[in-house]
Coordinates of C-alpha atoms and ligand atoms in Angstrom, one line a residue:
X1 CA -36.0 33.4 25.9
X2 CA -37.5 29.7 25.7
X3 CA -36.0 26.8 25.5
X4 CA -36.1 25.2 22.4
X5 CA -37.7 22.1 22.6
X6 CA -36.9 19.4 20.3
X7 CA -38.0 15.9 19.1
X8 CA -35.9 12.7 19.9
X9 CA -35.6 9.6 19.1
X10 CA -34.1 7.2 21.2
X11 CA -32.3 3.8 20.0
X12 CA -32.7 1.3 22.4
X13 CA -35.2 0.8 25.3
X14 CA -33.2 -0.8 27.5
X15 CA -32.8 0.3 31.2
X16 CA -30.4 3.3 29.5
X17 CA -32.8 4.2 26.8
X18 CA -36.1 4.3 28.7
X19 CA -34.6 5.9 32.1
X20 CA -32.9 8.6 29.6
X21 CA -36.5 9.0 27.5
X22 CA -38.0 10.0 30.5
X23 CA -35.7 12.4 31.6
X24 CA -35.8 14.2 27.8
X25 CA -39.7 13.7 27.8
X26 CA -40.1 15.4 31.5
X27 CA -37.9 18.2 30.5
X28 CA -41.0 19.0 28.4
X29 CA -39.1 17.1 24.9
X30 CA -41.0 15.0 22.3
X31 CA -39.4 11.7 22.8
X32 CA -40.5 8.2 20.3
X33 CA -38.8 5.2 21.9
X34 CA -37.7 2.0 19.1
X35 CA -37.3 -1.2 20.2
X36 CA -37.1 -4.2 18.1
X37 CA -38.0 -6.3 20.7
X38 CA -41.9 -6.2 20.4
X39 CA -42.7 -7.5 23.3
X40 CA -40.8 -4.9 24.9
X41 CA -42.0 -2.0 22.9
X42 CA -46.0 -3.6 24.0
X43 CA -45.0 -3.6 27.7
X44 CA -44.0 -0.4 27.2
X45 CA -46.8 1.1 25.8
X46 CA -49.1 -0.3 28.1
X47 CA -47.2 1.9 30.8
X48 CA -45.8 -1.7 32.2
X49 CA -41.8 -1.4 32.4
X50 CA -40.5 -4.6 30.8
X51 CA -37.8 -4.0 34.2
X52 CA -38.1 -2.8 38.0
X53 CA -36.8 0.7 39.0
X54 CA -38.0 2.9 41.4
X55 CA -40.7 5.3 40.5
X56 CA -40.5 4.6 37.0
X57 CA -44.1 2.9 36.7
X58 CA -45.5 6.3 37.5
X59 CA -43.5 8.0 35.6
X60 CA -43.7 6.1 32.6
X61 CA -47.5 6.5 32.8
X62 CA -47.5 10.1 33.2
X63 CA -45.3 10.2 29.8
X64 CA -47.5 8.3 27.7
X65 CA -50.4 9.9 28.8
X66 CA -49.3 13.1 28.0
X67 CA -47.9 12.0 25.0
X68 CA -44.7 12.7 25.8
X69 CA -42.9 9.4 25.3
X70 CA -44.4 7.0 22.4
X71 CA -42.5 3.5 21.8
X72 CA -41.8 2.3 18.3
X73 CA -40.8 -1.3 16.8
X74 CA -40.4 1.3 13.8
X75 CA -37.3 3.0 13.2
X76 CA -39.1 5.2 10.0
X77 CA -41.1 6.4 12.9
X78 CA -38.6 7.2 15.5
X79 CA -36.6 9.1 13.7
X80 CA -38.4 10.6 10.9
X81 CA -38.9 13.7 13.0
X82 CA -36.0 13.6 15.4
X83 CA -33.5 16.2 15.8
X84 CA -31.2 14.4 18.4
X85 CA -31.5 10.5 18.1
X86 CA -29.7 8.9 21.4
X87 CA -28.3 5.4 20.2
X88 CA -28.3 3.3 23.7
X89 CA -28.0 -0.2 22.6
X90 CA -26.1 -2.8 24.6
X91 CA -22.4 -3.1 24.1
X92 CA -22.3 -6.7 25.6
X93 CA -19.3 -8.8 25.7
X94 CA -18.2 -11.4 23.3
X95 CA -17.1 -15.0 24.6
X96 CA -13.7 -13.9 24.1
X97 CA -14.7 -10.5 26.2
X98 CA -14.3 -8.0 23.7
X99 CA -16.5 -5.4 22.8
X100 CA -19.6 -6.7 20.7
X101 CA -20.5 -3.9 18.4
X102 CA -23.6 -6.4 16.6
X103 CA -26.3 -3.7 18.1
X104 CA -24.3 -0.7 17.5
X105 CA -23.7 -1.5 13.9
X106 CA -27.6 -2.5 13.4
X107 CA -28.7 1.2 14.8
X108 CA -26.7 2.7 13.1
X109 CA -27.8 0.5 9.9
X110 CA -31.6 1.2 10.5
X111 CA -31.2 4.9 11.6
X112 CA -29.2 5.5 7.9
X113 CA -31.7 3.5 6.0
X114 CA -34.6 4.9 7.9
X115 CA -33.9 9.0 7.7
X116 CA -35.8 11.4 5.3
X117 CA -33.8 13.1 2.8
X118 CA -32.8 16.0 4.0
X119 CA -33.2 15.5 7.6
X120 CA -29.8 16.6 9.6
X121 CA -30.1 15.1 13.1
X122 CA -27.1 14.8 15.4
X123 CA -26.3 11.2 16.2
X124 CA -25.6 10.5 19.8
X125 CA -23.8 7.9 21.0
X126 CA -25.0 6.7 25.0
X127 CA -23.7 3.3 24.6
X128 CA -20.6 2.3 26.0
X129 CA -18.4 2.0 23.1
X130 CA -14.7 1.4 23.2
X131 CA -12.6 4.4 21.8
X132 CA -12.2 4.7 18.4
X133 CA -15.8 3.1 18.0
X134 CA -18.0 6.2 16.9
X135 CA -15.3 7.3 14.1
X136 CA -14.2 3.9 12.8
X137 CA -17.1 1.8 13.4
X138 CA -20.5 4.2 13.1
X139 CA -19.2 6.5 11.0
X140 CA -18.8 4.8 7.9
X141 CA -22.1 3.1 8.0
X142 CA -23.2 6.7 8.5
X143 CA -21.7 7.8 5.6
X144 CA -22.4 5.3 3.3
X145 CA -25.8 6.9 2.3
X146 CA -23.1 10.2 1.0
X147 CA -24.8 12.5 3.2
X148 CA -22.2 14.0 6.2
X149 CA -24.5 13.7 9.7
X150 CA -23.4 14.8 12.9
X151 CA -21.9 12.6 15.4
X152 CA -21.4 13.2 19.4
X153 CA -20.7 11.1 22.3
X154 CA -22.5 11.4 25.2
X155 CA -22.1 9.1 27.8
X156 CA -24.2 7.4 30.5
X157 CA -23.3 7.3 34.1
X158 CA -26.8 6.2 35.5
X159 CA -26.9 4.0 38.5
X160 CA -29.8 1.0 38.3
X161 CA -32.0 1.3 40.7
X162 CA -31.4 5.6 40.3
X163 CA -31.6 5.4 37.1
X164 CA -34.0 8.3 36.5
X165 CA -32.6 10.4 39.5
X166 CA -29.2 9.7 37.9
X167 CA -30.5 10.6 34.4
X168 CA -32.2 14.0 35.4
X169 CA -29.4 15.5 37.8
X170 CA -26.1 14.4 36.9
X171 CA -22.6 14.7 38.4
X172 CA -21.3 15.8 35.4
X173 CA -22.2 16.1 31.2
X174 CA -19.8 15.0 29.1
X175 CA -19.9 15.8 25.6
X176 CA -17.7 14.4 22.7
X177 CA -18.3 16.5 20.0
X178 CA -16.4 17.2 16.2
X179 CA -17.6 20.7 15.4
X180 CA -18.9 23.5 17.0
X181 CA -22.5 23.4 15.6
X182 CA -22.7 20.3 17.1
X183 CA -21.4 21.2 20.5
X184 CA -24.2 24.6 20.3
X185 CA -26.9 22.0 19.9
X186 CA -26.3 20.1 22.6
X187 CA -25.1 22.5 25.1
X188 CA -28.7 24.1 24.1
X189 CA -30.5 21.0 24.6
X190 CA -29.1 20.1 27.8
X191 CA -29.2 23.8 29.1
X192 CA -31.3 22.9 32.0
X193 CA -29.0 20.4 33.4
X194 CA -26.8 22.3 36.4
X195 CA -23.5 20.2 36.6
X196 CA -20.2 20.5 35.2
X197 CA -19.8 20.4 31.5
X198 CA -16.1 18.4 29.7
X199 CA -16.0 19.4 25.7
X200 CA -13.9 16.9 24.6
X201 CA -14.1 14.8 20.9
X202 CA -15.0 11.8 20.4
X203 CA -12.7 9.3 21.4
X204 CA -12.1 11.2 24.8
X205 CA -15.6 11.0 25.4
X206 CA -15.7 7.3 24.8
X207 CA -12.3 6.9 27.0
X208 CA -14.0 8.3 30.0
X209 CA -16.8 6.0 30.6
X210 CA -14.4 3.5 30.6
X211 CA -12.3 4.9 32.9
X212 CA -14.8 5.9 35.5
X213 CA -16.0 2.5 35.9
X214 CA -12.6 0.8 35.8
X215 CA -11.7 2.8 38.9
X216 CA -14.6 2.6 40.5
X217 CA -14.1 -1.5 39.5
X218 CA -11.0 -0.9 40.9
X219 CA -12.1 0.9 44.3
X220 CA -14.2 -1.8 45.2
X221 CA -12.1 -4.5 44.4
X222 CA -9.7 -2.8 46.6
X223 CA -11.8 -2.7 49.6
X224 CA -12.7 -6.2 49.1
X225 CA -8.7 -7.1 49.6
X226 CA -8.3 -4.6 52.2
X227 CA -11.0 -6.6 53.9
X228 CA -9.9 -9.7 53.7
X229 CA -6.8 -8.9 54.6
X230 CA -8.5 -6.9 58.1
X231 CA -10.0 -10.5 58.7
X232 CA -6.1 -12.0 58.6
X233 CA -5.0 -9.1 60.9
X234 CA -8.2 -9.5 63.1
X235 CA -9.1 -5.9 62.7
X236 CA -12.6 -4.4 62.2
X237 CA -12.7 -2.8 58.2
X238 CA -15.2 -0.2 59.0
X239 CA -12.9 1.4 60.7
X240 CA -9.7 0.9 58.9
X241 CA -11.7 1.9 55.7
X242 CA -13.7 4.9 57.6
X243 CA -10.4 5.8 58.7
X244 CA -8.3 5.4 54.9
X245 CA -11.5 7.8 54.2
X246 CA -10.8 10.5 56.4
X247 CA -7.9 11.3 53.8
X248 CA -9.0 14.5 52.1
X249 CA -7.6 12.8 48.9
X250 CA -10.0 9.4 49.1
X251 CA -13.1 9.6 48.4
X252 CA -15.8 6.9 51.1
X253 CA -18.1 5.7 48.3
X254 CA -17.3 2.5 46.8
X255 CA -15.5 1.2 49.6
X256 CA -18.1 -0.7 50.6
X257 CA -16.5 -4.4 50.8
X258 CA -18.2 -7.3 50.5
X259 CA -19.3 -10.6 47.7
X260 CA -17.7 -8.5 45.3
X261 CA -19.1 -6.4 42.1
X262 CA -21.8 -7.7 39.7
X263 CA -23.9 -6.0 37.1
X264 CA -24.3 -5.1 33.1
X265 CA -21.5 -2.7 33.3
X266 CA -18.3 -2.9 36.1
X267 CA -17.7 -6.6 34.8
X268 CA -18.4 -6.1 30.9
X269 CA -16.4 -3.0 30.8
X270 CA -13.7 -4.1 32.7
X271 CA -13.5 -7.6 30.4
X272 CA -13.3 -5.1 27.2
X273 CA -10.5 -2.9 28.1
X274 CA -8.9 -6.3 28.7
X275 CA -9.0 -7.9 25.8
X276 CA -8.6 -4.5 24.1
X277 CA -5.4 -3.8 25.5
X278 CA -4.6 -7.7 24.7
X279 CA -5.6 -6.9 21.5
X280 CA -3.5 -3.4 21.3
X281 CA -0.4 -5.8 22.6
X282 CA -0.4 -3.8 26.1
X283 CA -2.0 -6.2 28.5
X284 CA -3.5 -4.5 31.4
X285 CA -1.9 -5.8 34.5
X286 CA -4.1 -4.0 36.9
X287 CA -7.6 -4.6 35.5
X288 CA -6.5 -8.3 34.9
X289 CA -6.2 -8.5 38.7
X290 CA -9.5 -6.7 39.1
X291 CA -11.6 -8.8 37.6
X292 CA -9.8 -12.2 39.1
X293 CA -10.0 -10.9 42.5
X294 CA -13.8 -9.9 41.9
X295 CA -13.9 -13.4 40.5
X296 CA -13.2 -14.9 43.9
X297 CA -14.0 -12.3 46.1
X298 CA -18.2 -14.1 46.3
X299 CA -15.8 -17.0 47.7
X300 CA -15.4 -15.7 50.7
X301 CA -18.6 -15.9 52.0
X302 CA -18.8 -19.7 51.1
X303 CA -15.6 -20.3 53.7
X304 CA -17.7 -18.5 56.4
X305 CA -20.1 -20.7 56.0
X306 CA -17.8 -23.5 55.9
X307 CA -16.0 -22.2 59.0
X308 CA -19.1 -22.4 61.0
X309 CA -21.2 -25.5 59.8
X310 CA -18.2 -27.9 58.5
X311 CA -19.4 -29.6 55.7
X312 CA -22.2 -27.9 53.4
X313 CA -23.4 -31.4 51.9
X314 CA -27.2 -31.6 52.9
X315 CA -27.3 -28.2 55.1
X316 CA -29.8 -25.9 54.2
X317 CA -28.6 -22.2 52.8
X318 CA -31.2 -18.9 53.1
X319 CA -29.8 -16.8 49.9
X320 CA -31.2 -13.3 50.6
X321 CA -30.7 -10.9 47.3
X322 CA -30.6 -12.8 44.2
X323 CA -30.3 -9.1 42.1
X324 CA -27.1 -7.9 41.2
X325 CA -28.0 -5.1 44.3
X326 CA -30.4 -4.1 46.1
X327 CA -33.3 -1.4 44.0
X328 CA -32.7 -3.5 40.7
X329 CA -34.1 -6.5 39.3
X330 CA -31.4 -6.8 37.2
X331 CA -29.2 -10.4 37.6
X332 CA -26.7 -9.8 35.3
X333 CA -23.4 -10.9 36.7
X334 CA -24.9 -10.9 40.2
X335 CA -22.8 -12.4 42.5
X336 CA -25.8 -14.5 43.8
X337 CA -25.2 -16.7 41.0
X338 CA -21.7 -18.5 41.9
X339 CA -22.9 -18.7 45.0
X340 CA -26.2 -20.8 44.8
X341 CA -24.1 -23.0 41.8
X342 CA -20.9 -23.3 44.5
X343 CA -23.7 -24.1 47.0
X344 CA -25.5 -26.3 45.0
X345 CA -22.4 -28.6 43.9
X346 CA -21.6 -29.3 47.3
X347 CA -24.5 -30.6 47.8
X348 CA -26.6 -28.0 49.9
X349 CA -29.8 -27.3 49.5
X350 CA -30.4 -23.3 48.8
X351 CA -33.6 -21.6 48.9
X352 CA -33.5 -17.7 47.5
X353 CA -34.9 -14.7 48.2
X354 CA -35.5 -11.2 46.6
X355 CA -38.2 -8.9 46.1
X356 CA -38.5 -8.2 42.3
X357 CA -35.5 -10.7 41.2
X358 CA -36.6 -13.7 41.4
X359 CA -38.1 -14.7 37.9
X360 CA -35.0 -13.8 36.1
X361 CA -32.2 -15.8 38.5
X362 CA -34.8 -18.9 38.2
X363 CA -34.1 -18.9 34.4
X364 CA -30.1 -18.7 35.2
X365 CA -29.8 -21.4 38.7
X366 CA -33.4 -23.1 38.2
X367 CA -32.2 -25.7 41.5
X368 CA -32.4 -23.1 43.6
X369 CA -36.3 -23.4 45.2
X370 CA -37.1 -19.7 45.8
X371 CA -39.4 -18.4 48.4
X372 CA -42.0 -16.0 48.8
X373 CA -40.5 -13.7 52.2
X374 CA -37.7 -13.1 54.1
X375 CA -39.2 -14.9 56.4
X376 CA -39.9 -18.7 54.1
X377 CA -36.6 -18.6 52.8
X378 CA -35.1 -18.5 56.4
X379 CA -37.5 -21.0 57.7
X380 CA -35.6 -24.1 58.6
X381 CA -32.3 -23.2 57.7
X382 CA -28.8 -24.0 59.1
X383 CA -26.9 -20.7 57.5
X384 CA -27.9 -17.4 55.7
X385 CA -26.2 -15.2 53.5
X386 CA -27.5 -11.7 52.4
X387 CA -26.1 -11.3 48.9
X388 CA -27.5 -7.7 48.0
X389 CA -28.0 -4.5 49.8
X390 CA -32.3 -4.3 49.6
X391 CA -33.4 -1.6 52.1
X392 CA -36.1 -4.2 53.6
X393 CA -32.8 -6.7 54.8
X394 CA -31.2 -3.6 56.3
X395 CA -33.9 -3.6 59.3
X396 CA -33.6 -7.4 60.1
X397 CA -32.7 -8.0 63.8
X398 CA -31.6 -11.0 66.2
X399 CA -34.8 -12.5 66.3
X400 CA -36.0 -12.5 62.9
X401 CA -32.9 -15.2 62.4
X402 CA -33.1 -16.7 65.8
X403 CA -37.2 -17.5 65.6
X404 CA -37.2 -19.0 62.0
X405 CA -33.6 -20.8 61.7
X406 CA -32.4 -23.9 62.4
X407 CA -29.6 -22.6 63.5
X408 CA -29.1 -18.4 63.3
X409 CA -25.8 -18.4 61.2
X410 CA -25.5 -15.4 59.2
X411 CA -23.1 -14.6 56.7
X412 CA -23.2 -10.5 55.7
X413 CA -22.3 -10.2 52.0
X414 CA -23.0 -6.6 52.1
X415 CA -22.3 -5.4 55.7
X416 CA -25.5 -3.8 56.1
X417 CA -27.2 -6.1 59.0
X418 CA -26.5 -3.6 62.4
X419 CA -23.9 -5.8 64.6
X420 CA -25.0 -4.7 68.0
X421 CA -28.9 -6.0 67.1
X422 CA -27.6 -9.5 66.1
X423 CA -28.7 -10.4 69.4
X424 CA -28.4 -14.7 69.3
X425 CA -26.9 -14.8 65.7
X426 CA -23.6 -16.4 65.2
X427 CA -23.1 -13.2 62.8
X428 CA -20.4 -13.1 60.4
X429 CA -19.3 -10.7 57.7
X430 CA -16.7 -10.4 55.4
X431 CA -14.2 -8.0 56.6
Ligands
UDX1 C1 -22.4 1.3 37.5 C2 -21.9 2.7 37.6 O1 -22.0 3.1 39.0 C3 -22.7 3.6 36.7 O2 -22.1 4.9 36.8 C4 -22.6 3.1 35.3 O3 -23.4 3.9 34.4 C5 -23.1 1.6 35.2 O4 -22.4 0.8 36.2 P1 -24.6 -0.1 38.4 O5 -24.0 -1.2 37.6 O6 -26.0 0.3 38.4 O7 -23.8 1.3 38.0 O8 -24.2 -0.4 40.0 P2 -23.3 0.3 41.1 O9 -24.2 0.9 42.1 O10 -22.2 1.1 40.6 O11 -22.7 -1.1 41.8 C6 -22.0 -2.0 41.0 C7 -21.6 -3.2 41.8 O12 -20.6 -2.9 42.8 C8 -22.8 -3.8 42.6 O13 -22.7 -5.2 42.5 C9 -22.5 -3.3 44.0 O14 -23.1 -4.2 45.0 C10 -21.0 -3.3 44.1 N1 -20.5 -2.3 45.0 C11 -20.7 -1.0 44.9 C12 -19.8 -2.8 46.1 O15 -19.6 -4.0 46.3 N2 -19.3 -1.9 47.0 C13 -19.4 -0.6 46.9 O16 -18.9 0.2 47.8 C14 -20.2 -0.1 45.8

């Protein structure tokens, strides 16, 4: 028997909401995109994506052509038709580091005032929300027009920079759901997905985004210490960590040490459950310690510098990666960003690279000059640090340091440079 294919609207064309579009709209689904930012919604449609991620221009194009995707500043017209409508606003964080639900509260505003009589679409909630949100936040707004509609949660656990791979074929499905209707639906509409499947309501549902990227917060920020604490014993962290790994119980991704973890989620989320359990009267001692020893971790790489060229005043700093990570051109929270304004108010000079990021970490550190290669930004200078993981820094060598430098110092912030082809490079890395 077919699939049933359906129509749905998605809330939100962020990274989340288009990368998830997609995925519906090549599994053969009728997908309408809203924004309210227009200019969004009009890169959008002219098949330009208003962010860089692998593949997506292509696929983006092929969608619209085929009519698959359509973006709307419209919410009438995203959802008059929709039988799922995916709500994947940003949850950002609030001065104080709490939760802000201001976006979650105006979808679920527009979707209520916006939906035909009679029209019974379930409302799914991507965003990251903090448990309790969906019932005692979105619900009632829901239910203020007097009509009952369905609710789910379905988290997101896409990667940047994988975000469509991640969307299409994921680990695992996990759906928060109140009643078995719902739960049919979705388990129908996600049929094609081959991955484990966690029924659990809503709250749960919520709970577990959460707690997936506090331990994988956790995991880094772990490895970072670990590695630090290697230097201090004078021992080589890929192999104490390759060799923690080789316990059947611990899992070698994430353990990646380095300048620490950036982003739009690891940092936000982590902040949340903080000043949620504040709130709640349970401080969380662990996550508290997370997020300070992330906080200092891109510190590191600063005393390496200092260790080799003294004073900084007047020295001239290559900053390779100004992204968050390598594949994204995301510079939320990268860790680039305290370490050009560390940089800068010692009085070096810093020149940045990075292959897509570079527009959006000029509006955040506009003092640092940015160049157009590899190469310009290490023209001339006394010290380098690599700050994200882009494929293209993985295959520099020796001489690409050695012929453009002042003098080859190199600072690894990602451990990705190969040791044994630092040929000339005074090569140091943190760990
Ligand atoms: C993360 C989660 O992985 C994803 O499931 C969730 O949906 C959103 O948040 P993302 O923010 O795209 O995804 O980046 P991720 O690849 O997880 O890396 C987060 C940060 O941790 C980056 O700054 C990265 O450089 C750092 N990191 C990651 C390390 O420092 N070491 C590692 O071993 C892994």
């Amino acid at each position: 028997m077919p699939r049933p294919l359906s129509n749905v609207a998605i809330i939100g064309m962020g990274p989340v909401g288009l990368a998830t579009g997609l995925a519906f709209a090549l599994e053969g689904h009728d997908v309408v995109g809203l924004d309210t930012d227009t200019k969004r919604v009009e890169s959008i449609r002219r098949g330009q994506p208003p962010f860089y991620e692998p593949a997506l221009k292509e696929i983006l194009r092929d969608g619209l052509e085929s009519g698959s995707l359509r973006a709307t500043t419209h919410v009438g017209k995203a959802v008059e038709q929709a039988d799922f409508i995916f709500v994947c606003v940003g949850t950002p964080a609030r001065p104080d580091g709490y939760m802000d639900d201001s976006f979650i509260r105006r979808a679920a505003t527009d979707i209520v005032n916006a939906l035909p009589e009679g029209r019974r679409p379930i409302t799914v909630i991507k965003s990251t929300v903090l448990p309790g949100t969906t019932e005692g936040v979105i619900r009632p707004i829901l239910n203020a027009s007097g009509r009952a509609l369905s609710l789910a949660v379905n988290p997101e656990f896409l990667r940047e920079g994988r975000a469509l791979e991640d969307s299409r074929y994921p680990d695992r499905l996990i759906l928060g759901v109140e009643d078995e209707a719902a739960a049919k639906r979705l388990r129908q509409f996600y049929a094609h997905v081959r991955c484990p499947v966690l029924e659990t309501d809503l709250r749960t549902a919520e709970a577990i985004k959460y707690g997936t990227n506090a331990f994988l917060a956790t995991k880094v920020a772990y490895a970072n210490e670990m590695a630090n604490l290697c230097q201090v014993f004078r021992v080589d962290s890929d192999r104490v960590l390759e060799g923690v790994a080789l316990d059947a119980r611990i899992d070698p991704k994430f353990l990646v040490p380095g300048v620490g973890f950036g982003g739009s989620c690891f940092p936000k989320d982590l902040k949340a459950l903080v000043a949620a359990a504040k709130v709640e009267g349970k401080p969380s001692v662990l996550f508290e310690a997370v997020l300070r020893q992330n906080d200092a971790q891109y510190r590191r790489a600063i005393e390496l510098l200092r260790e080799e060229l003294g004073e900084l005043r007047g020295k001239r700093i290559a900053l390779l990666g100004l992204a968050f990570k390598g594949g994204t051109d995301d510079v939320r929270e990268s860790r680039a960003i305290p370490i050009a304004k560390d940089l800068l108010a010692e009085g070096a000079e810093v020149v940045g690279y990075d292959p897509v990021a570079m527009e959006g970490f000029h509006q955040l550190v506009p003092d640092v000059r940015l160049a157009k290669s590899v190469r310009a930004a290490l023209a001339e200078a006394d010290a380098c640090i690599l700050q994200a993981d882009w494929k293209e820094f993985e295959d520099l060598e020796g001489r690409d340091f050695v012929l453009t430098m002042r003098t080859p110092i190199v600072v690894d912030g990602r451990r990705i440079l190969t040791p044994a082809r630092m040929i000339g490079v005074t090569y140091r890395r943190i760990g």
